[in-house]
PDB file of C-alpha atoms in Angstrom:
ATOM      1  CA  UNK A   1      -0.234  -0.066   0.111  1.00 53.00           C
ATOM      2  CA  UNK A   2       2.120   2.891  -1.180  1.00 71.00           C
ATOM      3  CA  UNK A   3      -0.932   5.233  -2.612  1.00 90.00           C
ATOM      4  CA  UNK A   4      -1.478   8.621  -1.533  1.00 93.00           C
ATOM      5  CA  UNK A   5      -4.634  11.096  -1.987  1.00 94.00           C
ATOM      6  CA  UNK A   6      -4.386  14.592  -1.708  1.00 93.00           C
ATOM      7  CA  UNK A   7      -7.621  16.951  -0.898  1.00 95.00           C
ATOM      8  CA  UNK A   8      -7.324  20.477  -2.359  1.00 93.00           C
ATOM      9  CA  UNK A   9      -9.062  23.636  -3.413  1.00 87.00           C
ATOM     10  CA  UNK A  10      -9.999  23.685  -6.723  1.00 87.00           C
ATOM     11  CA  UNK A  11     -10.403  27.535  -7.755  1.00 78.00           C
ATOM     12  CA  UNK A  12      -6.977  28.897  -7.465  1.00 77.00           C
ATOM     13  CA  UNK A  13      -3.101  28.294  -8.072  1.00 77.00           C
ATOM     14  CA  UNK A  14      -2.360  27.476  -4.634  1.00 75.00           C
ATOM     15  CA  UNK A  15      -4.614  24.545  -4.722  1.00 78.00           C
ATOM     16  CA  UNK A  16      -3.978  23.055  -8.181  1.00 82.00           C
ATOM     17  CA  UNK A  17      -0.565  23.569  -7.464  1.00 80.00           C
ATOM     18  CA  UNK A  18      -0.844  20.950  -4.820  1.00 82.00           C
ATOM     19  CA  UNK A  19      -2.302  18.710  -7.163  1.00 84.00           C
ATOM     20  CA  UNK A  20       1.152  19.146  -9.469  1.00 86.00           C
ATOM     21  CA  UNK A  21       3.650  19.369  -7.164  1.00 83.00           C
ATOM     22  CA  UNK A  22       2.278  16.216  -5.577  1.00 83.00           C
ATOM     23  CA  UNK A  23       2.282  14.754  -8.606  1.00 83.00           C
ATOM     24  CA  UNK A  24       6.016  15.393  -9.355  1.00 84.00           C
ATOM     25  CA  UNK A  25       6.277  14.702  -6.050  1.00 81.00           C
ATOM     26  CA  UNK A  26       5.662  10.762  -6.298  1.00 78.00           C
ATOM     27  CA  UNK A  27       6.807  10.478  -9.668  1.00 75.00           C
ATOM     28  CA  UNK A  28       3.088  10.949 -11.594  1.00 69.00           C
ATOM     29  CA  UNK A  29       2.197   7.532  -9.617  1.00 75.00           C
ATOM     30  CA  UNK A  30       0.625   6.485  -6.493  1.00 77.00           C
ATOM     31  CA  UNK A  31      -1.591   9.825  -6.312  1.00 87.00           C
ATOM     32  CA  UNK A  32      -5.314  10.226  -6.325  1.00 92.00           C
ATOM     33  CA  UNK A  33      -6.447  13.762  -5.956  1.00 93.00           C
ATOM     34  CA  UNK A  34     -10.106  15.374  -4.739  1.00 95.00           C
ATOM     35  CA  UNK A  35     -10.440  18.889  -5.596  1.00 95.00           C
ATOM     36  CA  UNK A  36     -13.238  20.642  -3.795  1.00 94.00           C
ATOM     37  CA  UNK A  37     -14.322  24.550  -3.879  1.00 94.00           C
ATOM     38  CA  UNK A  38     -14.151  25.413   0.135  1.00 90.00           C
ATOM     39  CA  UNK A  39     -14.274  24.081   3.685  1.00 86.00           C
ATOM     40  CA  UNK A  40     -17.841  23.084   3.909  1.00 90.00           C
ATOM     41  CA  UNK A  41     -17.549  20.587   0.867  1.00 94.00           C
ATOM     42  CA  UNK A  42     -13.883  19.607   1.892  1.00 92.00           C
ATOM     43  CA  UNK A  43     -16.005  18.498   5.397  1.00 93.00           C
ATOM     44  CA  UNK A  44     -18.666  16.419   3.697  1.00 94.00           C
ATOM     45  CA  UNK A  45     -16.197  14.683   1.287  1.00 96.00           C
ATOM     46  CA  UNK A  46     -14.008  13.704   3.807  1.00 96.00           C
ATOM     47  CA  UNK A  47     -16.396  12.662   6.108  1.00 94.00           C
ATOM     48  CA  UNK A  48     -17.875  10.633   3.077  1.00 95.00           C
ATOM     49  CA  UNK A  49     -14.355   8.809   2.771  1.00 96.00           C
ATOM     50  CA  UNK A  50     -14.359   7.971   6.601  1.00 94.00           C
ATOM     51  CA  UNK A  51     -17.558   6.564   6.546  1.00 93.00           C
ATOM     52  CA  UNK A  52     -17.037   4.333   3.510  1.00 96.00           C
ATOM     53  CA  UNK A  53     -13.663   3.323   5.044  1.00 94.00           C
ATOM     54  CA  UNK A  54     -11.936   4.525   1.261  1.00 95.00           C
ATOM     55  CA  UNK A  55      -9.185   5.938   3.304  1.00 95.00           C
ATOM     56  CA  UNK A  56      -7.880   2.014   4.297  1.00 94.00           C
ATOM     57  CA  UNK A  57      -6.002   1.896   0.835  1.00 92.00           C
ATOM     58  CA  UNK A  58      -4.009   5.089   1.183  1.00 95.00           C
ATOM     59  CA  UNK A  59      -0.740   5.504   3.177  1.00 93.00           C
ATOM     60  CA  UNK A  60      -1.058   8.899   3.458  1.00 94.00           C
ATOM     61  CA  UNK A  61      -4.159  11.333   3.063  1.00 95.00           C
ATOM     62  CA  UNK A  62      -2.754  15.538   2.340  1.00 94.00           C
ATOM     63  CA  UNK A  63      -5.374  17.964   2.813  1.00 92.00           C
ATOM     64  CA  UNK A  64      -3.533  21.359   1.158  1.00 89.00           C
ATOM     65  CA  UNK A  65      -4.989  24.820   0.348  1.00 85.00           C
ATOM     66  CA  UNK A  66      -8.300  24.527   2.807  1.00 86.00           C
ATOM     67  CA  UNK A  67      -8.126  23.412   6.668  1.00 86.00           C
ATOM     68  CA  UNK A  68     -10.399  20.447   8.225  1.00 88.00           C
ATOM     69  CA  UNK A  69     -12.555  21.834  10.662  1.00 86.00           C
ATOM     70  CA  UNK A  70     -14.780  19.497  13.311  1.00 84.00           C
ATOM     71  CA  UNK A  71     -16.235  16.962  12.948  1.00 88.00           C
ATOM     72  CA  UNK A  72     -13.629  15.768  10.924  1.00 89.00           C
ATOM     73  CA  UNK A  73     -10.972  16.853  12.573  1.00 89.00           C
ATOM     74  CA  UNK A  74     -11.986  15.023  15.949  1.00 91.00           C
ATOM     75  CA  UNK A  75     -12.904  11.760  14.189  1.00 92.00           C
ATOM     76  CA  UNK A  76      -9.370  11.958  12.906  1.00 95.00           C
ATOM     77  CA  UNK A  77      -7.549  12.729  15.954  1.00 95.00           C
ATOM     78  CA  UNK A  78      -9.089   9.832  17.910  1.00 95.00           C
ATOM     79  CA  UNK A  79      -8.514   7.507  15.474  1.00 95.00           C
ATOM     80  CA  UNK A  80      -5.811   5.512  13.465  1.00 94.00           C
ATOM     81  CA  UNK A  81      -6.338   8.140  10.714  1.00 96.00           C
ATOM     82  CA  UNK A  82      -4.086  10.585  12.884  1.00 95.00           C
ATOM     83  CA  UNK A  83      -1.279   8.963  11.625  1.00 96.00           C
ATOM     84  CA  UNK A  84      -2.019   9.260   7.907  1.00 96.00           C
ATOM     85  CA  UNK A  85      -3.442  12.662   7.373  1.00 96.00           C
ATOM     86  CA  UNK A  86      -1.711  15.652   6.891  1.00 92.00           C
ATOM     87  CA  UNK A  87      -2.933  19.068   6.712  1.00 90.00           C
ATOM     88  CA  UNK A  88      -1.471  21.882   5.165  1.00 87.00           C
ATOM     89  CA  UNK A  89      -3.009  25.602   5.345  1.00 84.00           C
ATOM     90  CA  UNK A  90      -1.873  29.025   5.087  1.00 75.00           C
ATOM     91  CA  UNK A  91      -5.581  31.107   5.549  1.00 73.00           C
ATOM     92  CA  UNK A  92      -5.707  33.718   8.647  1.00 71.00           C
ATOM     93  CA  UNK A  93      -9.514  31.949   9.259  1.00 76.00           C
ATOM     94  CA  UNK A  94      -8.170  28.569  10.036  1.00 72.00           C
ATOM     95  CA  UNK A  95      -5.306  30.248  12.255  1.00 72.00           C
ATOM     96  CA  UNK A  96      -7.890  32.233  14.001  1.00 76.00           C
ATOM     97  CA  UNK A  97     -10.343  29.422  14.543  1.00 71.00           C
ATOM     98  CA  UNK A  98      -7.277  27.642  16.254  1.00 78.00           C
ATOM     99  CA  UNK A  99      -7.681  24.642  13.396  1.00 75.00           C
ATOM    100  CA  UNK A 100      -3.685  24.219  13.948  1.00 77.00           C
ATOM    101  CA  UNK A 101      -4.045  22.520  17.147  1.00 85.00           C
ATOM    102  CA  UNK A 102      -3.387  19.012  16.415  1.00 89.00           C
ATOM    103  CA  UNK A 103       0.445  17.128  15.599  1.00 86.00           C
ATOM    104  CA  UNK A 104      -0.950  16.596  11.907  1.00 88.00           C
ATOM    105  CA  UNK A 105      -2.299  20.231  11.057  1.00 86.00           C
ATOM    106  CA  UNK A 106       0.485  22.481   9.862  1.00 82.00           C
ATOM    107  CA  UNK A 107      -1.076  26.282   9.147  1.00 77.00           C
ATOM    108  CA  UNK A 108       1.299  29.006   8.948  1.00 78.00           C
ATOM    109  CA  UNK A 109       0.265  32.049   7.050  1.00 70.00           C
ATOM    110  CA  UNK A 110       3.331  33.501   6.633  1.00 65.00           C
ATOM    111  CA  UNK A 111       7.064  32.423   7.418  1.00 62.00           C
ATOM    112  CA  UNK A 112      10.476  34.271   7.664  1.00 60.00           C
ATOM    113  CA  UNK A 113      10.258  34.739   3.724  1.00 62.00           C
ATOM    114  CA  UNK A 114       6.356  36.399   3.522  1.00 57.00           C
ATOM    115  CA  UNK A 115       3.543  34.513   2.341  1.00 57.00           C
ATOM    116  CA  UNK A 116       3.493  30.963   2.262  1.00 55.00           C
ATOM    117  CA  UNK A 117       1.077  28.850   0.816  1.00 52.00           C
ATOM    118  CA  UNK A 118      -0.308  24.758   1.319  1.00 50.00           C
ATOM    119  CA  UNK A 119       1.740  23.360  -1.304  1.00 50.00           C
ATOM    120  CA  UNK A 120       4.616  24.341   0.143  1.00 53.00           C
ATOM    121  CA  UNK A 121       5.074  21.553   2.044  1.00 51.00           C
ATOM    122  CA  UNK A 122       5.593  19.302  -0.831  1.00 49.00           C
ATOM    123  CA  UNK A 123       8.408  21.434  -2.378  1.00 52.00           C
ATOM    124  CA  UNK A 124      10.468  20.069   0.555  1.00 54.00           C
ATOM    125  CA  UNK A 125       9.646  16.412  -0.031  1.00 48.00           C
TER     126      UNK A 125
END
């Protein structure tokens, strides 16, 4: 099981760039992706994956350019998914809403080099 999946934002280069960089990082194989328009839809789609056990076939589950919120965050944290899920976002709303409270969430609006984006993680693979 070396398959990975990326959930990302469909409407801008930050979200779409995550897919492109993810495919490059994983050599265009073993990566699926799901594009969603907003955080609310992410919650719905992510919850369907949890409820259907669809995540069982993935080694890693990346959420980029959008933050997971509750109840999905709590479900992940209270399950074995917490070892598979990595959330990367850069939106102030997610920081203000304290979505960075779990070890599997990384939400940084700005770093020492200025503005950050959800895809910066893949640049470090």
